[in-house]
Amino acid sequence: MKKSLLLLNMIVMVLLFSCNRNENVDAKKVPITIKRQQPKSVSYQIEDAKLWLSANVKDAKKLRIATSVNRTDKENFAKMDSVIIPVDMTGDMEYYLPFPLTVSYLKAIDKIIFFSYPTQTFAAYEKGELIYTGPTSMGRKQDQTPTGLFYANWKAEETTSTFNDEWDLRWNFNVENLLGVGWHQHSLPGYPASHACMRLQENDARYLYDWADQWILTAHDSVLVKGTPAIVFGSYDFDGLKPWLQLIGNPKAMDISEKEIQNQTKPFLKSILAEQENREAKG
């Protein structure tokens, strides 16, 4: 009888252990969910930059939203005359920038980042869930940022620009080694002004610096594993008005749809998933 009870207890313990293991495995497959504060409405108005700044300079959340909506940073914001400001700023910043919160087409991709030339914004996704977004200043008319699929290569907390050796680039992450193109912290004047790189606010550059994965090289410096995929897409009307001024009349004028992200990703999906599988095997 005692032996039977002992055997029964052992079976129960094995079953419990097996269930716990299955629960842990399944937990890894649960989609990422992020709780966000949605504003009651999203609309915009023109305001005097200096007056608005004097009244809100100590409100970090409002300042981040205002600078991002105007594709700029605090230093350049203070130099502007008129800016567009959301009427209701109680929401999280994702609601004031154009990328969709979820993209079901991206669920199989662990990590991917997009840079939108038309909207001058970027977005980082994990398993189809938007986890971070912000403004950027991409290549000016005569030095446009190349578009297409790239992969994060190497990173440096501080490095020197290949265009001008007097420029120090903070939180730099290279994506095109031969051309020296990457994302990094630098001045955002409120329009595309870089020499092909993707300029970011410092807090955004630091976030992506820690978030994205580098390449892995062999002993002979050939690429063994590629880093986080990055897709740069679209074009910018350098001779027109700043496109975000359209938000005054239509708050959804610059929205990027799930379908557009799917269309931009589809030509590269097979390659992205192959590289992801390679990282899992060799990384």
PDB file of C-alpha atoms in Angstrom:
ATOM      1  CA  MET A   1       0.000   0.000   0.000  1.00  0.00           C
ATOM      2  CA  LYS A   2       2.797   2.369   0.946  1.00  0.00           C
ATOM      3  CA  LYS A   3       4.605   1.551  -2.284  1.00  0.00           C
ATOM      4  CA  SER A   4       1.430   2.312  -4.261  1.00  0.00           C
ATOM      5  CA  LEU A   5       0.994   5.672  -2.539  1.00  0.00           C
ATOM      6  CA  LEU A   6       4.650   6.515  -3.149  1.00  0.00           C
ATOM      7  CA  LEU A   7       4.333   5.613  -6.822  1.00  0.00           C
ATOM      8  CA  LEU A   8       1.133   7.685  -7.122  1.00  0.00           C
ATOM      9  CA  ASN A   9       2.844  10.719  -5.565  1.00  0.00           C
ATOM     10  CA  MET A  10       5.759  10.385  -7.977  1.00  0.00           C
ATOM     11  CA  ILE A  11       3.369  10.296 -10.947  1.00  0.00           C
ATOM     12  CA  VAL A  12       1.556  13.409  -9.689  1.00  0.00           C
ATOM     13  CA  MET A  13       4.883  15.261  -9.254  1.00  0.00           C
ATOM     14  CA  VAL A  14       5.947  14.345 -12.808  1.00  0.00           C
ATOM     15  CA  LEU A  15       2.631  15.516 -14.205  1.00  0.00           C
ATOM     16  CA  LEU A  16       2.827  18.823 -12.310  1.00  0.00           C
ATOM     17  CA  PHE A  17       6.393  19.379 -13.476  1.00  0.00           C
ATOM     18  CA  SER A  18       5.367  18.623 -17.069  1.00  0.00           C
ATOM     19  CA  CYS A  19       2.447  21.058 -16.868  1.00  0.00           C
ATOM     20  CA  ASN A  20       4.644  23.799 -15.462  1.00  0.00           C
ATOM     21  CA  ARG A  21       7.154  23.271 -18.249  1.00  0.00           C
ATOM     22  CA  ASN A  22       4.404  23.549 -20.871  1.00  0.00           C
ATOM     23  CA  GLU A  23       3.064  26.692 -19.233  1.00  0.00           C
ATOM     24  CA  ASN A  24       6.539  28.270 -19.368  1.00  0.00           C
ATOM     25  CA  VAL A  25       6.984  27.377 -23.018  1.00  0.00           C
ATOM     26  CA  ASP A  26       3.542  28.676 -23.930  1.00  0.00           C
ATOM     27  CA  ALA A  27       4.177  31.905 -22.000  1.00  0.00           C
ATOM     28  CA  LYS A  28       7.001  32.733 -24.398  1.00  0.00           C
ATOM     29  CA  LYS A  29       4.518  32.568 -27.277  1.00  0.00           C
ATOM     30  CA  VAL A  30       2.080  35.025 -25.740  1.00  0.00           C
ATOM     31  CA  PRO A  31       2.010  38.230 -27.847  1.00  0.00           C
ATOM     32  CA  ILE A  32       3.475  41.382 -26.320  1.00  0.00           C
ATOM     33  CA  THR A  33       0.824  43.658 -24.885  1.00  0.00           C
ATOM     34  CA  ILE A  34       1.485  47.237 -23.841  1.00  0.00           C
ATOM     35  CA  LYS A  35      -0.916  49.343 -21.821  1.00  0.00           C
ATOM     36  CA  ARG A  36      -1.190  52.818 -23.285  1.00  0.00           C
ATOM     37  CA  GLN A  37      -2.993  55.977 -22.306  1.00  0.00           C
ATOM     38  CA  GLN A  38      -5.184  57.080 -25.201  1.00  0.00           C
ATOM     39  CA  PRO A  39      -6.193  60.764 -25.456  1.00  0.00           C
ATOM     40  CA  LYS A  40      -9.898  61.587 -25.692  1.00  0.00           C
ATOM     41  CA  SER A  41      -9.268  63.050 -29.138  1.00  0.00           C
ATOM     42  CA  VAL A  42      -6.370  63.928 -31.424  1.00  0.00           C
ATOM     43  CA  SER A  43      -6.380  67.340 -33.087  1.00  0.00           C
ATOM     44  CA  TYR A  44      -3.804  70.054 -33.598  1.00  0.00           C
ATOM     45  CA  GLN A  45      -3.477  73.820 -33.498  1.00  0.00           C
ATOM     46  CA  ILE A  46      -0.794  76.372 -34.344  1.00  0.00           C
ATOM     47  CA  GLU A  47       0.896  78.055 -31.391  1.00  0.00           C
ATOM     48  CA  ASP A  48       3.777  80.430 -30.769  1.00  0.00           C
ATOM     49  CA  ALA A  49       6.760  78.220 -29.950  1.00  0.00           C
ATOM     50  CA  LYS A  50       8.366  80.479 -27.360  1.00  0.00           C
ATOM     51  CA  LEU A  51       5.098  81.182 -25.526  1.00  0.00           C
ATOM     52  CA  TRP A  52       4.187  77.503 -25.448  1.00  0.00           C
ATOM     53  CA  LEU A  53       7.679  76.551 -24.282  1.00  0.00           C
ATOM     54  CA  SER A  54       7.678  79.113 -21.460  1.00  0.00           C
ATOM     55  CA  ALA A  55       4.425  77.646 -20.145  1.00  0.00           C
ATOM     56  CA  ASN A  56       5.349  73.964 -20.536  1.00  0.00           C
ATOM     57  CA  VAL A  57       9.134  73.738 -20.285  1.00  0.00           C
ATOM     58  CA  LYS A  58       8.962  71.755 -17.018  1.00  0.00           C
ATOM     59  CA  ASP A  59       6.484  69.188 -18.330  1.00  0.00           C
ATOM     60  CA  ALA A  60       8.743  66.497 -19.790  1.00  0.00           C
ATOM     61  CA  LYS A  61       5.904  64.469 -21.327  1.00  0.00           C
ATOM     62  CA  LYS A  62       4.339  67.445 -23.147  1.00  0.00           C
ATOM     63  CA  LEU A  63       7.740  68.663 -24.297  1.00  0.00           C
ATOM     64  CA  ARG A  64       8.606  65.266 -25.760  1.00  0.00           C
ATOM     65  CA  ILE A  65       5.298  65.093 -27.618  1.00  0.00           C
ATOM     66  CA  ALA A  66       5.590  68.672 -28.919  1.00  0.00           C
ATOM     67  CA  THR A  67       9.160  68.280 -30.172  1.00  0.00           C
ATOM     68  CA  SER A  68       8.353  64.920 -31.774  1.00  0.00           C
ATOM     69  CA  VAL A  69       5.247  66.216 -33.575  1.00  0.00           C
ATOM     70  CA  ASN A  70       7.400  69.015 -35.021  1.00  0.00           C
ATOM     71  CA  ARG A  71      10.230  66.564 -35.865  1.00  0.00           C
ATOM     72  CA  THR A  72      12.705  68.513 -33.788  1.00  0.00           C
ATOM     73  CA  ASP A  73      14.458  68.672 -30.401  1.00  0.00           C
ATOM     74  CA  LYS A  74      14.292  71.057 -27.470  1.00  0.00           C
ATOM     75  CA  GLU A  75      17.138  73.281 -28.678  1.00  0.00           C
ATOM     76  CA  ASN A  76      15.686  73.767 -32.164  1.00  0.00           C
ATOM     77  CA  PHE A  77      12.110  73.989 -30.882  1.00  0.00           C
ATOM     78  CA  ALA A  78      13.086  77.116 -28.929  1.00  0.00           C
ATOM     79  CA  LYS A  79      14.307  78.752 -32.162  1.00  0.00           C
ATOM     80  CA  MET A  80      11.048  78.194 -34.058  1.00  0.00           C
ATOM     81  CA  ASP A  81       8.311  80.770 -34.528  1.00  0.00           C
ATOM     82  CA  SER A  82       5.113  78.761 -34.994  1.00  0.00           C
ATOM     83  CA  VAL A  83       4.655  75.090 -34.110  1.00  0.00           C
ATOM     84  CA  ILE A  84       1.806  72.588 -34.218  1.00  0.00           C
ATOM     85  CA  ILE A  85       0.652  71.348 -30.837  1.00  0.00           C
ATOM     86  CA  PRO A  86      -1.906  68.628 -29.974  1.00  0.00           C
ATOM     87  CA  VAL A  87      -4.974  70.109 -28.290  1.00  0.00           C
ATOM     88  CA  ASP A  88      -5.219  67.115 -25.941  1.00  0.00           C
ATOM     89  CA  MET A  89      -1.789  65.968 -24.714  1.00  0.00           C
ATOM     90  CA  THR A  90      -2.967  63.447 -22.123  1.00  0.00           C
ATOM     91  CA  GLY A  91      -2.173  60.430 -24.304  1.00  0.00           C
ATOM     92  CA  ASP A  92       1.038  58.493 -24.846  1.00  0.00           C
ATOM     93  CA  MET A  93       3.234  59.681 -27.679  1.00  0.00           C
ATOM     94  CA  GLU A  94       2.377  56.764 -29.988  1.00  0.00           C
ATOM     95  CA  TYR A  95      -1.018  58.380 -30.604  1.00  0.00           C
ATOM     96  CA  TYR A  96       0.565  61.542 -32.044  1.00  0.00           C
ATOM     97  CA  LEU A  97       2.940  59.841 -34.482  1.00  0.00           C
ATOM     98  CA  PRO A  98       1.894  57.951 -37.636  1.00  0.00           C
ATOM     99  CA  PHE A  99       2.920  54.303 -37.182  1.00  0.00           C
ATOM    100  CA  PRO A 100       0.213  51.712 -36.325  1.00  0.00           C
ATOM    101  CA  LEU A 101       0.208  50.236 -32.824  1.00  0.00           C
ATOM    102  CA  THR A 102       0.058  46.661 -34.108  1.00  0.00           C
ATOM    103  CA  VAL A 103       0.913  45.008 -37.417  1.00  0.00           C
ATOM    104  CA  SER A 104      -0.218  41.383 -37.576  1.00  0.00           C
ATOM    105  CA  TYR A 105       2.010  40.735 -40.608  1.00  0.00           C
ATOM    106  CA  LEU A 106       5.100  41.260 -38.418  1.00  0.00           C
ATOM    107  CA  LYS A 107       4.197  38.701 -35.723  1.00  0.00           C
ATOM    108  CA  ALA A 108       6.847  36.231 -36.844  1.00  0.00           C
ATOM    109  CA  ILE A 109       9.609  38.866 -36.669  1.00  0.00           C
ATOM    110  CA  ASP A 110      11.314  39.177 -33.286  1.00  0.00           C
ATOM    111  CA  LYS A 111      12.610  42.711 -33.869  1.00  0.00           C
ATOM    112  CA  ILE A 112      12.422  45.174 -36.750  1.00  0.00           C
ATOM    113  CA  ILE A 113      12.730  48.937 -37.146  1.00  0.00           C
ATOM    114  CA  PHE A 114      11.221  51.191 -39.832  1.00  0.00           C
ATOM    115  CA  PHE A 115      12.244  54.664 -40.945  1.00  0.00           C
ATOM    116  CA  SER A 116       9.599  56.584 -42.901  1.00  0.00           C
ATOM    117  CA  TYR A 117      10.991  59.262 -45.229  1.00  0.00           C
ATOM    118  CA  PRO A 118       7.613  60.957 -45.922  1.00  0.00           C
ATOM    119  CA  THR A 119       6.727  61.340 -42.238  1.00  0.00           C
ATOM    120  CA  GLN A 120      10.263  61.686 -40.813  1.00  0.00           C
ATOM    121  CA  THR A 121       9.540  59.178 -38.066  1.00  0.00           C
ATOM    122  CA  PHE A 122      10.797  55.753 -36.984  1.00  0.00           C
ATOM    123  CA  ALA A 123       9.171  52.813 -35.243  1.00  0.00           C
ATOM    124  CA  ALA A 124      10.506  49.701 -33.519  1.00  0.00           C
ATOM    125  CA  TYR A 125       8.351  46.552 -33.443  1.00  0.00           C
ATOM    126  CA  GLU A 126       8.586  43.284 -31.555  1.00  0.00           C
ATOM    127  CA  LYS A 127       6.347  40.440 -32.766  1.00  0.00           C
ATOM    128  CA  GLY A 128       4.115  42.969 -34.540  1.00  0.00           C
ATOM    129  CA  GLU A 129       3.689  45.241 -31.512  1.00  0.00           C
ATOM    130  CA  LEU A 130       4.902  48.843 -31.626  1.00  0.00           C
ATOM    131  CA  ILE A 131       7.233  49.249 -28.662  1.00  0.00           C
ATOM    132  CA  TYR A 132       8.968  52.558 -29.446  1.00  0.00           C
ATOM    133  CA  THR A 133       8.604  55.456 -31.881  1.00  0.00           C
ATOM    134  CA  GLY A 134       9.932  58.955 -32.384  1.00  0.00           C
ATOM    135  CA  PRO A 135      10.988  61.657 -34.859  1.00  0.00           C
ATOM    136  CA  THR A 136      13.989  61.628 -37.154  1.00  0.00           C
ATOM    137  CA  SER A 137      15.839  63.922 -39.526  1.00  0.00           C
ATOM    138  CA  MET A 138      16.919  61.922 -42.557  1.00  0.00           C
ATOM    139  CA  GLY A 139      19.044  62.775 -45.568  1.00  0.00           C
ATOM    140  CA  ARG A 140      18.729  66.213 -47.157  1.00  0.00           C
ATOM    141  CA  LYS A 141      17.914  66.593 -50.862  1.00  0.00           C
ATOM    142  CA  GLN A 142      21.526  66.334 -52.063  1.00  0.00           C
ATOM    143  CA  ASP A 143      22.461  63.525 -49.634  1.00  0.00           C
ATOM    144  CA  GLN A 144      19.364  61.360 -49.403  1.00  0.00           C
ATOM    145  CA  THR A 145      19.160  58.329 -47.137  1.00  0.00           C
ATOM    146  CA  PRO A 146      19.205  55.101 -49.161  1.00  0.00           C
ATOM    147  CA  THR A 147      15.981  53.102 -48.980  1.00  0.00           C
ATOM    148  CA  GLY A 148      15.361  49.370 -48.749  1.00  0.00           C
ATOM    149  CA  LEU A 149      16.307  46.619 -46.305  1.00  0.00           C
ATOM    150  CA  PHE A 150      19.365  47.009 -44.088  1.00  0.00           C
ATOM    151  CA  TYR A 151      20.648  45.278 -40.979  1.00  0.00           C
ATOM    152  CA  ALA A 152      22.162  46.782 -37.849  1.00  0.00           C
ATOM    153  CA  ASN A 153      25.911  46.252 -38.046  1.00  0.00           C
ATOM    154  CA  TRP A 154      28.157  47.704 -35.346  1.00  0.00           C
ATOM    155  CA  LYS A 155      27.537  50.327 -32.681  1.00  0.00           C
ATOM    156  CA  ALA A 156      29.601  52.880 -30.752  1.00  0.00           C
ATOM    157  CA  GLU A 157      28.677  55.122 -27.842  1.00  0.00           C
ATOM    158  CA  GLU A 158      30.633  57.851 -29.591  1.00  0.00           C
ATOM    159  CA  THR A 159      32.337  57.945 -32.966  1.00  0.00           C
ATOM    160  CA  THR A 160      33.460  60.471 -35.567  1.00  0.00           C
ATOM    161  CA  SER A 161      31.459  61.244 -38.693  1.00  0.00           C
ATOM    162  CA  THR A 162      32.943  59.985 -41.961  1.00  0.00           C
ATOM    163  CA  PHE A 163      31.536  63.115 -43.635  1.00  0.00           C
ATOM    164  CA  ASN A 164      33.115  65.645 -41.262  1.00  0.00           C
ATOM    165  CA  ASP A 165      35.741  64.601 -38.724  1.00  0.00           C
ATOM    166  CA  GLU A 166      34.728  67.498 -36.477  1.00  0.00           C
ATOM    167  CA  TRP A 167      31.316  65.927 -35.860  1.00  0.00           C
ATOM    168  CA  ASP A 168      30.999  63.593 -32.884  1.00  0.00           C
ATOM    169  CA  LEU A 169      28.154  61.104 -33.209  1.00  0.00           C
ATOM    170  CA  ARG A 170      26.614  59.797 -30.008  1.00  0.00           C
ATOM    171  CA  TRP A 171      24.892  56.404 -29.696  1.00  0.00           C
ATOM    172  CA  ASN A 172      25.736  55.533 -33.279  1.00  0.00           C
ATOM    173  CA  PHE A 173      24.430  52.336 -34.876  1.00  0.00           C
ATOM    174  CA  ASN A 174      25.743  51.633 -38.378  1.00  0.00           C
ATOM    175  CA  VAL A 175      23.457  49.979 -40.964  1.00  0.00           C
ATOM    176  CA  GLU A 176      25.459  50.494 -44.188  1.00  0.00           C
ATOM    177  CA  ASN A 177      29.148  49.939 -43.548  1.00  0.00           C
ATOM    178  CA  LEU A 178      30.602  51.028 -46.893  1.00  0.00           C
ATOM    179  CA  LEU A 179      28.617  54.280 -47.065  1.00  0.00           C
ATOM    180  CA  GLY A 180      28.880  54.979 -43.345  1.00  0.00           C
ATOM    181  CA  VAL A 181      25.101  55.300 -42.931  1.00  0.00           C
ATOM    182  CA  GLY A 182      23.440  54.714 -39.577  1.00  0.00           C
ATOM    183  CA  TRP A 183      21.214  56.204 -36.903  1.00  0.00           C
ATOM    184  CA  HIS A 184      22.611  58.342 -34.094  1.00  0.00           C
ATOM    185  CA  GLN A 185      21.927  61.335 -31.879  1.00  0.00           C
ATOM    186  CA  HIS A 186      22.264  64.700 -33.624  1.00  0.00           C
ATOM    187  CA  SER A 187      20.458  67.991 -34.083  1.00  0.00           C
ATOM    188  CA  LEU A 188      16.884  67.751 -35.442  1.00  0.00           C
ATOM    189  CA  PRO A 189      16.025  71.091 -37.085  1.00  0.00           C
ATOM    190  CA  GLY A 190      12.491  70.077 -38.088  1.00  0.00           C
ATOM    191  CA  TYR A 191      13.184  68.854 -41.637  1.00  0.00           C
ATOM    192  CA  PRO A 192      15.510  66.365 -43.421  1.00  0.00           C
ATOM    193  CA  ALA A 193      18.995  67.819 -42.909  1.00  0.00           C
ATOM    194  CA  SER A 194      21.456  64.953 -42.513  1.00  0.00           C
ATOM    195  CA  HIS A 195      24.146  63.690 -44.867  1.00  0.00           C
ATOM    196  CA  ALA A 196      22.261  60.373 -45.413  1.00  0.00           C
ATOM    197  CA  CYS A 197      22.123  59.209 -41.766  1.00  0.00           C
ATOM    198  CA  MET A 198      19.013  59.072 -39.592  1.00  0.00           C
ATOM    199  CA  ARG A 199      19.344  61.689 -36.848  1.00  0.00           C
ATOM    200  CA  LEU A 200      17.532  61.046 -33.572  1.00  0.00           C
ATOM    201  CA  GLN A 201      16.800  62.754 -30.291  1.00  0.00           C
ATOM    202  CA  GLU A 202      19.299  61.616 -27.680  1.00  0.00           C
ATOM    203  CA  ASN A 203      16.840  59.556 -25.611  1.00  0.00           C
ATOM    204  CA  ASP A 204      15.662  57.771 -28.781  1.00  0.00           C
ATOM    205  CA  ALA A 205      19.196  57.080 -29.996  1.00  0.00           C
ATOM    206  CA  ARG A 206      20.119  55.659 -26.597  1.00  0.00           C
ATOM    207  CA  TYR A 207      17.035  53.435 -26.541  1.00  0.00           C
ATOM    208  CA  LEU A 208      17.745  51.959 -29.981  1.00  0.00           C
ATOM    209  CA  TYR A 209      21.429  51.608 -29.087  1.00  0.00           C
ATOM    210  CA  ASP A 210      20.475  49.242 -26.254  1.00  0.00           C
ATOM    211  CA  TRP A 211      17.531  47.606 -28.046  1.00  0.00           C
ATOM    212  CA  ALA A 212      18.890  46.610 -31.455  1.00  0.00           C
ATOM    213  CA  ASP A 213      21.214  43.641 -31.994  1.00  0.00           C
ATOM    214  CA  GLN A 214      24.632  44.003 -33.630  1.00  0.00           C
ATOM    215  CA  TRP A 215      26.103  41.748 -36.259  1.00  0.00           C
ATOM    216  CA  ILE A 216      28.350  38.860 -35.193  1.00  0.00           C
ATOM    217  CA  LEU A 217      31.610  38.440 -37.089  1.00  0.00           C
ATOM    218  CA  THR A 218      33.839  35.427 -37.629  1.00  0.00           C
ATOM    219  CA  ALA A 219      37.500  35.368 -36.631  1.00  0.00           C
ATOM    220  CA  HIS A 220      38.270  36.592 -40.160  1.00  0.00           C
ATOM    221  CA  ASP A 221      35.815  39.528 -39.921  1.00  0.00           C
ATOM    222  CA  SER A 222      33.216  38.121 -42.277  1.00  0.00           C
ATOM    223  CA  VAL A 223      29.573  38.403 -41.219  1.00  0.00           C
ATOM    224  CA  LEU A 224      28.418  35.288 -39.373  1.00  0.00           C
ATOM    225  CA  VAL A 225      25.115  36.705 -38.098  1.00  0.00           C
ATOM    226  CA  LYS A 226      23.365  39.879 -39.214  1.00  0.00           C
ATOM    227  CA  GLY A 227      21.853  42.336 -36.755  1.00  0.00           C
ATOM    228  CA  THR A 228      18.331  43.700 -36.348  1.00  0.00           C
ATOM    229  CA  PRO A 229      16.602  44.358 -39.709  1.00  0.00           C
ATOM    230  CA  ALA A 230      15.800  47.961 -40.615  1.00  0.00           C
ATOM    231  CA  ILE A 231      13.584  49.062 -43.503  1.00  0.00           C
ATOM    232  CA  VAL A 232      13.871  52.615 -44.840  1.00  0.00           C
ATOM    233  CA  PHE A 233      11.004  53.519 -47.164  1.00  0.00           C
ATOM    234  CA  GLY A 234       9.243  56.280 -49.045  1.00  0.00           C
ATOM    235  CA  SER A 235      10.285  59.668 -50.415  1.00  0.00           C
ATOM    236  CA  TYR A 236      10.138  63.261 -49.226  1.00  0.00           C
ATOM    237  CA  ASP A 237       8.910  66.351 -51.068  1.00  0.00           C
ATOM    238  CA  PHE A 238      11.875  68.632 -50.433  1.00  0.00           C
ATOM    239  CA  ASP A 239      10.259  71.532 -52.297  1.00  0.00           C
ATOM    240  CA  GLY A 240       6.904  71.401 -50.485  1.00  0.00           C
ATOM    241  CA  LEU A 241       5.674  72.480 -47.072  1.00  0.00           C
ATOM    242  CA  LYS A 242       6.464  70.393 -44.025  1.00  0.00           C
ATOM    243  CA  PRO A 243       4.010  67.481 -44.421  1.00  0.00           C
ATOM    244  CA  TRP A 244       3.046  67.405 -40.723  1.00  0.00           C
ATOM    245  CA  LEU A 245       1.389  70.806 -41.166  1.00  0.00           C
ATOM    246  CA  GLN A 246      -1.427  68.821 -42.825  1.00  0.00           C
ATOM    247  CA  LEU A 247      -2.389  67.606 -39.357  1.00  0.00           C
ATOM    248  CA  ILE A 248      -4.077  70.940 -38.648  1.00  0.00           C
ATOM    249  CA  GLY A 249      -6.802  70.159 -41.181  1.00  0.00           C
ATOM    250  CA  ASN A 250      -6.729  66.379 -40.937  1.00  0.00           C
ATOM    251  CA  PRO A 251      -5.223  64.666 -37.856  1.00  0.00           C
ATOM    252  CA  LYS A 252      -5.015  61.386 -39.789  1.00  0.00           C
ATOM    253  CA  ALA A 253      -3.343  62.855 -42.870  1.00  0.00           C
ATOM    254  CA  MET A 254      -0.004  61.181 -42.178  1.00  0.00           C
ATOM    255  CA  ASP A 255      -1.184  57.885 -40.690  1.00  0.00           C
ATOM    256  CA  ILE A 256       0.762  54.840 -41.844  1.00  0.00           C
ATOM    257  CA  SER A 257      -1.548  51.837 -42.249  1.00  0.00           C
ATOM    258  CA  GLU A 258      -0.873  48.212 -41.382  1.00  0.00           C
ATOM    259  CA  LYS A 259      -1.249  47.463 -45.088  1.00  0.00           C
ATOM    260  CA  GLU A 260       1.537  49.868 -45.999  1.00  0.00           C
ATOM    261  CA  ILE A 261       3.889  48.279 -43.471  1.00  0.00           C
ATOM    262  CA  GLN A 262       2.987  44.876 -44.899  1.00  0.00           C
ATOM    263  CA  ASN A 263       3.688  46.080 -48.438  1.00  0.00           C
ATOM    264  CA  GLN A 264       7.056  47.514 -47.403  1.00  0.00           C
ATOM    265  CA  THR A 265       8.022  44.318 -45.561  1.00  0.00           C
ATOM    266  CA  LYS A 266       6.707  41.655 -47.937  1.00  0.00           C
ATOM    267  CA  PRO A 267       9.589  41.756 -50.478  1.00  0.00           C
ATOM    268  CA  PHE A 268      12.081  41.186 -47.634  1.00  0.00           C
ATOM    269  CA  LEU A 269      10.175  38.833 -45.332  1.00  0.00           C
ATOM    270  CA  LYS A 270      11.840  35.620 -46.494  1.00  0.00           C
ATOM    271  CA  SER A 271      15.308  37.126 -46.055  1.00  0.00           C
ATOM    272  CA  ILE A 272      14.460  38.609 -42.641  1.00  0.00           C
ATOM    273  CA  LEU A 273      13.125  35.306 -41.292  1.00  0.00           C
ATOM    274  CA  ALA A 274      16.115  33.408 -42.686  1.00  0.00           C
ATOM    275  CA  GLU A 275      18.519  35.763 -40.940  1.00  0.00           C
ATOM    276  CA  GLN A 276      16.475  35.513 -37.752  1.00  0.00           C
ATOM    277  CA  GLU A 277      16.693  31.723 -37.869  1.00  0.00           C
ATOM    278  CA  ASN A 278      20.433  31.993 -38.459  1.00  0.00           C
ATOM    279  CA  ARG A 279      20.810  34.216 -35.360  1.00  0.00           C
ATOM    280  CA  GLU A 280      18.870  31.737 -33.250  1.00  0.00           C
ATOM    281  CA  ALA A 281      21.115  28.919 -34.453  1.00  0.00           C
ATOM    282  CA  LYS A 282      24.505  30.678 -34.282  1.00  0.00           C
ATOM    283  CA  GLY A 283      24.026  33.768 -32.123  1.00  0.00           C
TER     284      GLY A 283
END
